[in-house]
Coordinates of N, CA and C in Angstrom, one line a residue:
M1 N 0.8 -1.2 0.0 CA 0.0 0.0 0.0 C 0.8 1.3 0.0
S2 N 2.1 1.2 0.4 CA 2.9 2.3 0.5 C 3.2 2.8 -0.9
K3 N 3.1 2.0 -1.9 CA 3.4 2.4 -3.3 C 2.3 3.3 -3.9
L4 N 1.1 3.1 -3.5 CA -0.1 3.8 -4.0 C 0.0 5.3 -3.7
P5 N 0.3 5.7 -2.5 CA 0.4 7.2 -2.3 C 1.6 7.8 -3.0
A6 N 2.6 7.1 -3.1 CA 3.8 7.6 -3.8 C 3.5 7.8 -5.3
R7 N 2.8 6.8 -5.9 CA 2.4 6.9 -7.3 C 1.5 8.1 -7.5
R8 N 0.5 8.3 -6.6 CA -0.4 9.3 -6.7 C 0.3 10.7 -6.6
T9 N 1.2 10.8 -5.7 CA 2.0 12.0 -5.6 C 2.8 12.3 -6.8
A10 N 3.5 11.3 -7.4 CA 4.3 11.5 -8.6 C 3.4 11.9 -9.8
T11 N 2.2 11.3 -9.9 CA 1.3 11.6 -10.9 C 0.8 13.0 -10.8
L12 N 0.4 13.4 -9.6 CA -0.1 14.8 -9.4 C 1.1 15.8 -9.6
T13 N 2.3 15.5 -9.2 CA 3.4 16.4 -9.5 C 3.6 16.5 -11.0
L14 N 3.6 15.4 -11.7 CA 3.8 15.5 -13.2 C 2.7 16.3 -13.8
A15 N 1.4 16.1 -13.4 CA 0.3 16.8 -14.0 C 0.4 18.3 -13.7
A16 N 0.9 18.7 -12.5 CA 1.0 20.1 -12.1 C 2.1 20.7 -12.9
A17 N 3.2 20.0 -13.1 CA 4.4 20.5 -13.9 C 3.9 20.7 -15.4
A18 N 3.2 19.8 -15.9 CA 2.7 19.9 -17.3 C 1.8 21.1 -17.5
A19 N 0.9 21.3 -16.5 CA -0.1 22.4 -16.6 C 0.7 23.7 -16.5
L20 N 1.6 23.8 -15.6 CA 2.4 25.0 -15.4 C 3.2 25.3 -16.7
T21 N 3.8 24.3 -17.3 CA 4.6 24.5 -18.5 C 3.6 25.0 -19.6
L22 N 2.5 24.4 -19.8 CA 1.5 24.8 -20.8 C 1.1 26.2 -20.6
A23 N 0.9 26.6 -19.3 CA 0.5 28.0 -19.0 C 1.5 29.0 -19.4
L24 N 2.8 28.6 -19.1 CA 3.9 29.5 -19.5 C 4.1 29.7 -21.0
V25 N 4.0 28.5 -21.7 CA 4.1 28.6 -23.1 C 3.0 29.4 -23.8
T26 N 1.8 29.1 -23.3 CA 0.6 29.9 -23.9 C 0.8 31.3 -23.6
S27 N 1.2 31.7 -22.4 CA 1.4 33.1 -22.1 C 2.5 33.8 -22.9
A28 N 3.6 33.1 -23.1 CA 4.7 33.6 -23.9 C 4.3 33.8 -25.3
S29 N 3.6 32.9 -25.9 CA 3.2 33.0 -27.3 C 2.1 34.1 -27.5
A30 N 1.3 34.3 -26.5 CA 0.3 35.3 -26.6 C 0.9 36.7 -26.5
N31 N 2.0 36.8 -25.8 CA 2.7 38.1 -25.6 C 3.7 38.4 -26.7
G32 N 3.9 37.5 -27.6 CA 4.9 37.7 -28.7 C 6.3 37.3 -28.2
P33 N 7.3 37.6 -29.1 CA 8.6 37.1 -28.8 C 9.2 37.9 -27.6
A34 N 10.1 37.3 -26.8 CA 10.7 38.0 -25.7 C 11.6 39.1 -26.2
A35 N 11.8 40.1 -25.3 CA 12.6 41.2 -25.7 C 14.0 40.7 -26.2
G36 N 14.5 41.3 -27.3 CA 15.8 40.9 -27.8 C 15.7 39.7 -28.7
T37 N 14.6 39.0 -28.7 CA 14.4 37.8 -29.6 C 13.8 38.3 -30.9
P38 N 14.4 38.0 -32.0 CA 13.9 38.4 -33.3 C 12.6 37.7 -33.6
A39 N 11.7 38.4 -34.3 CA 10.4 37.8 -34.7 C 10.6 36.7 -35.7
P40 N 9.7 35.8 -35.7 CA 9.8 34.7 -36.8 C 9.8 35.3 -38.2
A41 N 10.4 34.6 -39.1 CA 10.6 35.1 -40.5 C 9.2 35.4 -41.1
A42 N 8.2 34.6 -40.8 CA 6.9 34.9 -41.4 C 6.3 36.2 -40.9
A43 N 6.5 36.5 -39.6 CA 6.0 37.8 -39.0 C 6.8 39.0 -39.6
R44 N 8.1 38.8 -39.8 CA 8.9 39.9 -40.4 C 8.5 40.2 -41.8
A45 N 8.2 39.1 -42.6 CA 7.9 39.3 -44.0 C 6.5 39.8 -44.2
A46 N 5.6 39.7 -43.3 CA 4.2 40.2 -43.5 C 4.2 41.7 -43.4
A47 N 3.8 42.3 -44.5 CA 3.7 43.8 -44.5 C 2.3 44.1 -45.0
P48 N 1.8 45.3 -44.7 CA 0.5 45.6 -45.2 C 0.4 45.6 -46.7
A49 N -0.7 45.2 -47.2 CA -0.9 45.2 -48.7 C -0.9 46.6 -49.2
P50 N -0.3 46.9 -50.3 CA -0.3 48.3 -50.9 C -1.8 48.7 -51.2
S51 N -2.0 50.0 -51.1 CA -3.3 50.5 -51.5 C -3.1 51.8 -52.2
V52 N -4.1 52.1 -53.0 CA -4.1 53.4 -53.8 C -5.5 53.9 -53.7
S53 N -5.6 55.2 -53.4 CA -7.0 55.8 -53.4 C -7.0 57.2 -54.0
G54 N -8.1 57.7 -54.2 CA -8.2 59.0 -54.8 C -9.7 59.4 -55.0
S55 N -9.9 60.6 -55.6 CA -11.2 61.1 -55.8 C -11.2 61.8 -57.2
P56 N -12.3 61.6 -57.9 CA -12.4 62.2 -59.2 C -12.6 63.8 -59.1
E57 N -12.9 64.2 -57.9 CA -13.0 65.7 -57.7 C -11.7 66.4 -57.3
S58 N -10.7 65.6 -57.1 CA -9.4 66.2 -56.6 C -8.4 66.4 -57.7
A59 N -8.0 67.6 -57.9 CA -7.0 67.9 -58.9 C -5.7 67.2 -58.6
F60 N -5.3 67.1 -57.3 CA -4.1 66.3 -57.0 C -4.2 64.9 -57.4
T61 N -5.3 64.2 -57.1 CA -5.5 62.8 -57.5 C -5.4 62.7 -59.0
R62 N -5.9 63.7 -59.8 CA -5.8 63.7 -61.2 C -4.3 63.7 -61.7
I63 N -3.5 64.4 -61.0 CA -2.1 64.4 -61.3 C -1.5 63.0 -61.2
A64 N -1.8 62.4 -60.0 CA -1.3 61.0 -59.7 C -1.9 60.0 -60.7
D65 N -3.2 60.1 -61.0 CA -3.8 59.2 -62.0 C -3.1 59.3 -63.3
F66 N -2.9 60.6 -63.8 CA -2.3 60.8 -65.1 C -0.9 60.2 -65.1
Y67 N -0.1 60.5 -64.2 CA 1.3 60.0 -64.3 C 1.3 58.4 -64.2
G68 N 0.5 57.8 -63.4 CA 0.5 56.4 -63.3 C 0.0 55.8 -64.7
A69 N -1.1 56.3 -65.2 CA -1.6 55.7 -66.5 C -0.7 56.1 -67.6
Y70 N -0.1 57.3 -67.7 CA 0.8 57.7 -68.8 C 2.0 56.8 -68.8
I71 N 2.6 56.7 -67.6 CA 3.9 55.8 -67.6 C 3.6 54.4 -68.0
D72 N 2.4 53.9 -67.6 CA 2.0 52.5 -68.0 C 1.9 52.4 -69.6
A73 N 1.2 53.4 -70.1 CA 1.0 53.4 -71.6 C 2.3 53.5 -72.3
V74 N 3.2 54.4 -71.9 CA 4.5 54.6 -72.6 C 5.4 53.4 -72.4
Y75 N 5.4 52.8 -71.2 CA 6.1 51.6 -70.9 C 5.7 50.4 -71.8
D76 N 4.4 50.4 -72.0 CA 3.8 49.3 -72.9 C 3.9 49.6 -74.4
G77 N 4.5 50.8 -74.7 CA 4.6 51.2 -76.1 C 3.3 51.5 -76.8
D78 N 2.3 51.9 -76.0 CA 1.0 52.2 -76.5 C 0.8 53.7 -76.7
G79 N 1.4 54.2 -77.8 CA 1.3 55.6 -78.2 C -0.1 56.2 -78.2
P80 N -1.0 55.6 -78.9 CA -2.4 56.1 -79.0 C -3.0 56.4 -77.6
T81 N -2.8 55.4 -76.7 CA -3.3 55.6 -75.3 C -2.6 56.8 -74.6
A82 N -1.3 56.9 -74.8 CA -0.6 58.0 -74.2 C -1.1 59.3 -74.7
E83 N -1.4 59.4 -76.0 CA -1.9 60.7 -76.6 C -3.3 61.0 -76.1
R84 N -4.2 59.9 -75.9 CA -5.5 60.2 -75.4 C -5.4 60.7 -73.9
L85 N -4.5 60.1 -73.2 CA -4.3 60.6 -71.8 C -3.9 62.0 -71.7
R86 N -3.0 62.4 -72.6 CA -2.5 63.8 -72.7 C -3.7 64.7 -73.0
S87 N -4.6 64.3 -74.0 CA -5.7 65.1 -74.4 C -6.7 65.2 -73.2
F88 N -6.9 64.2 -72.4 CA -7.9 64.2 -71.3 C -7.4 65.0 -70.1
Y89 N -6.1 64.8 -69.7 CA -5.6 65.3 -68.5 C -4.9 66.7 -68.6
L90 N -4.4 67.0 -69.8 CA -3.5 68.2 -69.9 C -4.3 69.3 -70.6
S91 N -4.1 70.6 -70.1 CA -4.8 71.7 -70.8 C -4.2 71.8 -72.2
D92 N -5.0 72.5 -73.1 CA -4.6 72.7 -74.5 C -3.3 73.5 -74.6
R93 N -3.2 74.5 -73.7 CA -2.0 75.3 -73.7 C -0.8 74.5 -73.4
L94 N -0.9 73.6 -72.3 CA 0.2 72.8 -71.9 C 0.6 71.8 -73.0
Q95 N -0.4 71.2 -73.7 CA -0.1 70.3 -74.8 C 0.7 71.0 -75.9
A96 N 0.4 72.2 -76.2 CA 1.1 72.9 -77.2 C 2.6 73.2 -76.7
E97 N 2.7 73.6 -75.4 CA 4.0 73.9 -74.9 C 4.9 72.6 -74.9
L98 N 4.3 71.5 -74.6 CA 5.0 70.2 -74.5 C 5.5 69.8 -75.9
K99 N 4.7 70.0 -76.9 CA 5.1 69.7 -78.3 C 6.4 70.5 -78.7
K100 N 6.4 71.8 -78.3 CA 7.6 72.6 -78.6 C 8.8 72.2 -77.8
W101 N 8.6 71.9 -76.6 CA 9.7 71.4 -75.7 C 10.2 70.1 -76.3
E102 N 9.4 69.2 -76.7 CA 9.8 67.9 -77.2 C 10.6 68.1 -78.5
E103 N 10.2 69.0 -79.4 CA 11.0 69.2 -80.6 C 12.4 69.7 -80.4
V104 N 12.5 70.6 -79.4 CA 13.8 71.1 -79.0 C 14.7 70.1 -78.3
N105 N 14.1 69.4 -77.3 CA 14.8 68.5 -76.5 C 14.9 67.0 -76.9
H106 N 14.1 66.7 -77.9 CA 14.1 65.3 -78.4 C 13.9 64.3 -77.3
A107 N 12.9 64.6 -76.4 CA 12.5 63.7 -75.3 C 11.1 63.9 -75.0
D108 N 10.5 63.1 -74.2 CA 9.1 63.1 -73.7 C 9.0 64.3 -72.8
G109 N 8.1 65.2 -73.1 CA 8.0 66.4 -72.2 C 7.3 66.1 -70.9
V110 N 6.4 65.1 -70.8 CA 5.8 64.8 -69.6 C 6.8 64.2 -68.6
L111 N 7.6 63.3 -69.1 CA 8.6 62.6 -68.3 C 9.9 63.4 -68.2
R112 N 10.1 64.3 -69.1 CA 11.4 65.0 -69.2 C 12.6 64.1 -69.5
A113 N 12.3 63.1 -70.3 CA 13.3 62.1 -70.5 C 13.1 61.3 -71.8
Q114 N 14.1 60.6 -72.3 CA 13.9 59.7 -73.5 C 13.5 58.3 -73.1
N115 N 13.7 58.0 -71.8 CA 13.3 56.6 -71.4 C 12.1 56.6 -70.5
V116 N 11.7 55.5 -70.1 CA 10.5 55.3 -69.2 C 11.0 55.0 -67.8
P117 N 10.5 55.7 -66.8 CA 11.0 55.4 -65.4 C 10.5 54.1 -65.0
L118 N 11.2 53.5 -64.0 CA 10.8 52.2 -63.4 C 9.8 52.4 -62.3
G119 N 9.6 53.6 -61.8 CA 8.7 53.9 -60.7 C 8.4 55.4 -60.6
W120 N 7.4 55.7 -59.9 CA 7.0 57.1 -59.7 C 6.3 57.3 -58.4
K121 N 6.4 58.5 -57.9 CA 5.7 58.9 -56.7 C 5.2 60.3 -56.8
V122 N 4.0 60.6 -56.4 CA 3.4 62.0 -56.5 C 3.2 62.4 -55.1
A123 N 3.8 63.6 -54.7 CA 3.6 64.2 -53.4 C 3.0 65.6 -53.6
S124 N 1.9 65.9 -52.8 CA 1.3 67.2 -52.8 C 2.3 68.2 -52.2
T125 N 2.4 69.4 -52.8 CA 3.2 70.4 -52.2 C 2.4 71.6 -51.9
G126 N 1.0 71.5 -51.9 CA 0.1 72.5 -51.5 C -0.8 73.0 -52.5
S127 N -1.7 73.9 -52.1 CA -2.7 74.4 -53.1 C -2.9 75.9 -52.7
G128 N -3.2 76.7 -53.7 CA -3.5 78.1 -53.5 C -3.7 78.8 -54.8
T129 N -4.3 79.9 -54.8 CA -4.7 80.7 -56.0 C -5.3 79.9 -57.1
G130 N -6.2 79.0 -56.7 CA -6.9 78.2 -57.7 C -6.1 77.1 -58.3
R131 N -4.9 76.8 -57.8 CA -4.1 75.7 -58.3 C -3.7 74.7 -57.2
T132 N -3.3 73.5 -57.6 CA -2.7 72.6 -56.7 C -1.3 72.2 -57.2
D133 N -0.4 72.1 -56.4 CA 1.0 71.8 -56.8 C 1.4 70.4 -56.3
A134 N 2.2 69.7 -57.1 CA 2.7 68.4 -56.8 C 4.1 68.2 -57.3
T135 N 4.9 67.4 -56.6 CA 6.2 67.0 -57.0 C 6.1 65.5 -57.4
V136 N 6.5 65.2 -58.7 CA 6.5 63.9 -59.2 C 8.0 63.4 -59.2
T137 N 8.2 62.4 -58.4 CA 9.6 61.8 -58.3 C 9.6 60.6 -59.3
L138 N 10.4 60.6 -60.3 CA 10.5 59.5 -61.2 C 11.8 58.7 -60.9
T139 N 11.6 57.4 -60.8 CA 12.7 56.5 -60.4 C 13.3 55.8 -61.6
W140 N 14.6 56.0 -61.8 CA 15.3 55.4 -62.9 C 16.2 54.3 -62.4
G141 N 16.8 53.5 -63.3 CA 17.8 52.6 -62.8 C 19.0 53.2 -62.1
S142 N 19.3 54.4 -62.4 CA 20.5 55.1 -61.8 C 20.2 56.2 -60.8
G143 N 18.9 56.3 -60.4 CA 18.6 57.4 -59.5 C 17.2 57.9 -59.7
T144 N 17.0 59.1 -59.3 CA 15.6 59.8 -59.4 C 15.8 61.2 -60.0
T145 N 14.7 61.6 -60.6 CA 14.5 63.0 -61.0 C 13.2 63.5 -60.5
K146 N 13.1 64.8 -60.4 CA 11.8 65.4 -59.9 C 11.2 66.3 -61.0
V147 N 9.9 66.2 -61.2 CA 9.2 67.1 -62.1 C 8.1 67.8 -61.2
Y148 N 8.0 69.1 -61.5 CA 7.0 69.9 -60.7 C 5.8 70.1 -61.5
V149 N 4.6 69.8 -61.0 CA 3.4 69.8 -61.8 C 2.4 70.6 -61.1
Q150 N 1.6 71.3 -61.9 CA 0.5 72.2 -61.3 C -0.8 71.9 -62.1
A151 N -1.9 71.8 -61.3 CA -3.2 71.5 -61.9 C -4.2 72.6 -61.5
D152 N -5.1 73.0 -62.3 CA -6.1 73.9 -62.1 C -7.2 73.3 -61.2
L153 N -7.6 73.9 -60.1 CA -8.6 73.3 -59.2 C -10.0 73.3 -59.8
A154 N -10.3 74.3 -60.6 CA -11.6 74.3 -61.2 C -11.8 73.2 -62.3
T155 N -10.8 73.1 -63.2 CA -11.0 72.2 -64.3 C -10.4 70.8 -64.0
R156 N -9.5 70.8 -63.0 CA -8.7 69.6 -62.6 C -7.8 69.1 -63.7
R157 N -7.5 70.0 -64.7 CA -6.5 69.7 -65.7 C -5.2 70.2 -65.4
I158 N -4.1 69.4 -65.8 CA -2.8 69.8 -65.5 C -2.4 71.0 -66.4
V159 N -1.9 72.1 -65.8 CA -1.6 73.3 -66.6 C -0.1 73.6 -66.7
S160 N 0.7 72.9 -65.9 CA 2.2 73.2 -65.9 C 3.0 71.9 -65.6
I161 N 4.0 71.7 -66.3 CA 5.0 70.6 -66.0 C 6.4 71.3 -66.2
R162 N 7.2 71.2 -65.2 CA 8.5 71.8 -65.3 C 9.5 71.0 -64.5
D163 N 10.8 71.1 -64.9 CA 11.8 70.4 -64.2 C 12.7 71.3 -63.4

């Protein structure tokens, strides 16, 4: 009979140790990695999904929409679409100015280059006197260039592109 209480004590001790270990492991995984411990690779790799938003009423959004679509069309070699985008988004006066600039510089006046950028970013630089201003950063294989763009708030058409 002396073996029975010893077995029961050993069994209860083992059960208590298992429960305590489970509680510690559960608590540690709920709180995340310990300080100084790097996060698992899956957690480090998880990043928020990219998103793009805009409004058809915003002249700034129109600048971003134009540059995104225009660069896509030029990249794909779709000249007719690029021309339609220019007609829709750019003022008549700016279209005429760009044609002259392109004849002199032998480059695309919208991109201010002969090549197509690998990326782009449009940042608002403010609005005033009926216009909105933006800086378009074009990313090339060897660096970036900036183009300064202005759109009319009333018509939402781009009225100025300069480098």
